[in-house]
mmCIF file of C-alpha atoms in Angstrom:
data_model
loop_
_atom_site.group_PDB
_atom_site.id
_atom_site.type_symbol
_atom_site.label_atom_id
_atom_site.label_comp_id
_atom_site.label_asym_id
_atom_site.label_seq_id
_atom_site.Cartn_x
_atom_site.Cartn_y
_atom_site.Cartn_z
ATOM 1 C CA MET J 1 -1.918 -64.193 43.418
ATOM 2 C CA ALA J 2 -1.399 -60.470 42.938
ATOM 3 C CA ARG J 3 1.979 -60.843 44.585
ATOM 4 C CA ASN J 4 3.272 -62.912 41.637
ATOM 5 C CA SER J 5 1.874 -60.481 39.061
ATOM 6 C CA TYR J 6 3.375 -57.498 40.851
ATOM 7 C CA ARG J 7 6.786 -59.144 41.072
ATOM 8 C CA ASN J 8 6.647 -60.197 37.411
ATOM 9 C CA PHE J 9 5.904 -56.623 36.352
ATOM 10 C CA LEU J 10 8.775 -55.347 38.499
ATOM 11 C CA ARG J 11 11.142 -57.816 36.805
ATOM 12 C CA VAL J 12 10.035 -56.621 33.363
ATOM 13 C CA LEU J 13 10.483 -52.978 34.374
ATOM 14 C CA GLU J 14 14.033 -53.726 35.518
ATOM 15 C CA LYS J 15 14.803 -54.775 31.935
ATOM 16 C CA TRP J 16 13.065 -51.756 30.409
ATOM 17 C CA PRO J 17 15.491 -48.872 29.894
ATOM 18 C CA LEU J 18 14.583 -45.239 30.386
ATOM 19 C CA ASP J 19 15.298 -43.084 27.333
ATOM 20 C CA GLU J 20 16.881 -39.896 28.661
ATOM 21 C CA SER J 21 16.380 -38.175 25.297
ATOM 22 C CA LYS J 22 12.597 -38.292 25.751
ATOM 23 C CA THR J 23 11.252 -36.240 28.617
ATOM 24 C CA GLY J 24 7.882 -34.898 29.632
ATOM 25 C CA GLY J 25 5.984 -38.177 29.552
ATOM 26 C CA ARG J 26 7.193 -39.219 26.091
ATOM 27 C CA ASP J 27 9.254 -42.213 27.224
ATOM 28 C CA LEU J 28 7.546 -45.608 27.058
ATOM 29 C CA GLY J 29 9.537 -46.978 30.011
ATOM 30 C CA GLU J 30 8.422 -44.062 32.162
ATOM 31 C CA HIS J 31 4.814 -44.559 31.049
ATOM 32 C CA LEU J 32 4.930 -48.259 31.928
ATOM 33 C CA ARG J 33 6.316 -47.522 35.386
ATOM 34 C CA ILE J 34 3.493 -45.067 36.035
ATOM 35 C CA ARG J 35 0.847 -47.529 34.804
ATOM 36 C CA VAL J 36 2.197 -50.361 36.961
ATOM 37 C CA SER J 37 2.283 -48.118 40.031
ATOM 38 C CA GLU J 38 -1.324 -47.048 39.335
ATOM 39 C CA ALA J 39 -2.498 -50.617 38.713
ATOM 40 C CA PHE J 40 -0.828 -51.897 41.891
ATOM 41 C CA ARG J 41 -1.573 -48.971 44.218
ATOM 42 C CA LEU J 42 -1.586 -51.338 47.174
ATOM 43 C CA GLY J 43 1.537 -53.178 46.059
ATOM 44 C CA ASP J 44 1.268 -56.927 45.969
ATOM 45 C CA THR J 45 -2.063 -56.909 47.865
ATOM 46 C CA THR J 46 -3.960 -55.247 44.985
ATOM 47 C CA PRO J 47 -6.813 -57.422 43.663
ATOM 48 C CA THR J 48 -6.044 -58.301 40.028
ATOM 49 C CA ASP J 49 -7.198 -60.466 37.149
ATOM 50 C CA GLU J 50 -4.293 -62.905 37.198
ATOM 51 C CA ALA J 51 -4.760 -64.205 33.648
ATOM 52 C CA ASP J 52 -4.875 -60.689 32.208
ATOM 53 C CA CYS J 53 -1.799 -59.652 34.195
ATOM 54 C CA GLN J 54 0.134 -62.694 32.968
ATOM 55 C CA ARG J 55 -0.827 -61.964 29.348
ATOM 56 C CA VAL J 56 0.235 -58.292 29.512
ATOM 57 C CA CYS J 57 3.414 -59.074 31.425
ATOM 58 C CA ALA J 58 4.410 -61.781 28.932
ATOM 59 C CA SER J 59 3.871 -59.365 26.038
ATOM 60 C CA LEU J 60 5.981 -56.651 27.656
ATOM 61 C CA ASN J 61 8.653 -59.216 28.478
ATOM 62 C CA ARG J 62 8.865 -60.297 24.821
ATOM 63 C CA ILE J 63 9.288 -56.674 23.764
ATOM 64 C CA ALA J 64 11.893 -55.954 26.472
ATOM 65 C CA ASN J 65 13.883 -59.039 25.428
ATOM 66 C CA ASN J 66 13.758 -58.051 21.727
ATOM 67 C CA SER J 67 12.193 -61.418 20.947
ATOM 68 C CA TYR J 68 10.724 -60.266 17.646
ATOM 69 C CA SER J 69 13.847 -58.390 16.631
ATOM 70 C CA ILE J 70 15.866 -61.570 17.163
ATOM 71 C CA ARG J 71 13.293 -63.802 15.487
ATOM 72 C CA TYR J 72 12.816 -61.498 12.473
ATOM 73 C CA PRO J 73 16.091 -59.625 11.983
ATOM 74 C CA ARG J 74 16.080 -56.679 9.594
ATOM 75 C CA LYS J 75 18.654 -56.653 6.841
ATOM 76 C CA LEU J 76 18.135 -52.998 6.002
ATOM 77 C CA THR J 77 20.352 -50.337 7.494
ATOM 78 C CA SER J 78 17.637 -47.683 7.343
ATOM 79 C CA THR J 79 13.972 -47.440 8.201
ATOM 80 C CA SER J 80 11.109 -47.248 5.713
ATOM 81 C CA THR J 81 11.434 -43.454 5.815
ATOM 82 C CA GLY J 82 14.968 -43.614 4.462
ATOM 83 C CA VAL J 83 16.700 -42.448 7.647
ATOM 84 C CA THR J 84 18.953 -44.624 9.758
ATOM 85 C CA VAL J 85 17.868 -45.934 13.144
ATOM 86 C CA GLN J 86 20.277 -43.490 14.840
ATOM 87 C CA GLU J 87 18.856 -40.552 12.864
ATOM 88 C CA CYS J 88 15.333 -41.664 13.762
ATOM 89 C CA HIS J 89 16.309 -41.719 17.449
ATOM 90 C CA GLN J 90 17.712 -38.181 17.169
ATOM 91 C CA ILE J 91 14.629 -36.891 15.325
ATOM 92 C CA THR J 92 12.270 -38.206 18.010
ATOM 93 C CA SER J 93 14.268 -36.732 20.906
ATOM 94 C CA THR J 94 12.719 -33.990 23.012
ATOM 95 C CA GLU J 95 15.660 -31.706 22.227
ATOM 96 C CA PHE J 96 15.043 -31.956 18.475
ATOM 97 C CA LEU J 97 11.293 -31.391 18.853
ATOM 98 C CA LYS J 98 11.935 -28.255 20.930
ATOM 99 C CA ALA J 99 14.315 -26.977 18.248
ATOM 100 C CA ILE J 100 11.630 -27.532 15.591
ATOM 101 C CA GLU J 101 9.050 -25.696 17.686
ATOM 102 C CA GLU J 102 11.403 -22.758 18.139
ATOM 103 C CA SER J 103 12.191 -22.580 14.435
ATOM 104 C CA GLU J 104 8.478 -22.685 13.600
ATOM 105 C CA LYS J 105 7.805 -19.816 16.014
ATOM 106 C CA GLY J 106 10.535 -17.793 14.323
ATOM 107 C CA LEU J 107 9.176 -18.628 10.876
ATOM 108 C CA LEU J 108 5.605 -17.725 11.778
ATOM 109 C CA SER J 109 6.557 -14.485 13.504
ATOM 110 C CA GLY J 110 8.536 -13.471 10.400
ATOM 111 C CA MET J 111 5.566 -14.171 8.160
ATOM 112 C CA PHE J 112 3.199 -11.941 10.119
ATOM 113 C CA LYS J 113 5.471 -8.942 10.680
ATOM 114 C CA GLN J 114 3.904 -5.716 9.607
ATOM 115 C CA GLY J 115 6.277 -3.648 7.630
#
């Protein structure tokens, strides 16, 4: 039975894109791949709770297929924060977060300079 669960998870992971803008363990697709490899350390011979695996795999499959996005389309062009989806993607990128950290370091070092 674990063989079917393992194969189903692999099919879902094939649909799940990796977000190159999020590195260092911040990408959900990367996290899912790690969790599946940990859960199925022995491949398709790993003992599993088949019902639980089917439930989780079905949920991930619905997300990967954008089932809810298709069923409940948004008419707004921006998020609840007032920024567009593209701007939100840029703000959550690792590159942007590093730039913020660097600017905060510069700001803090300027505040504590002895003069």
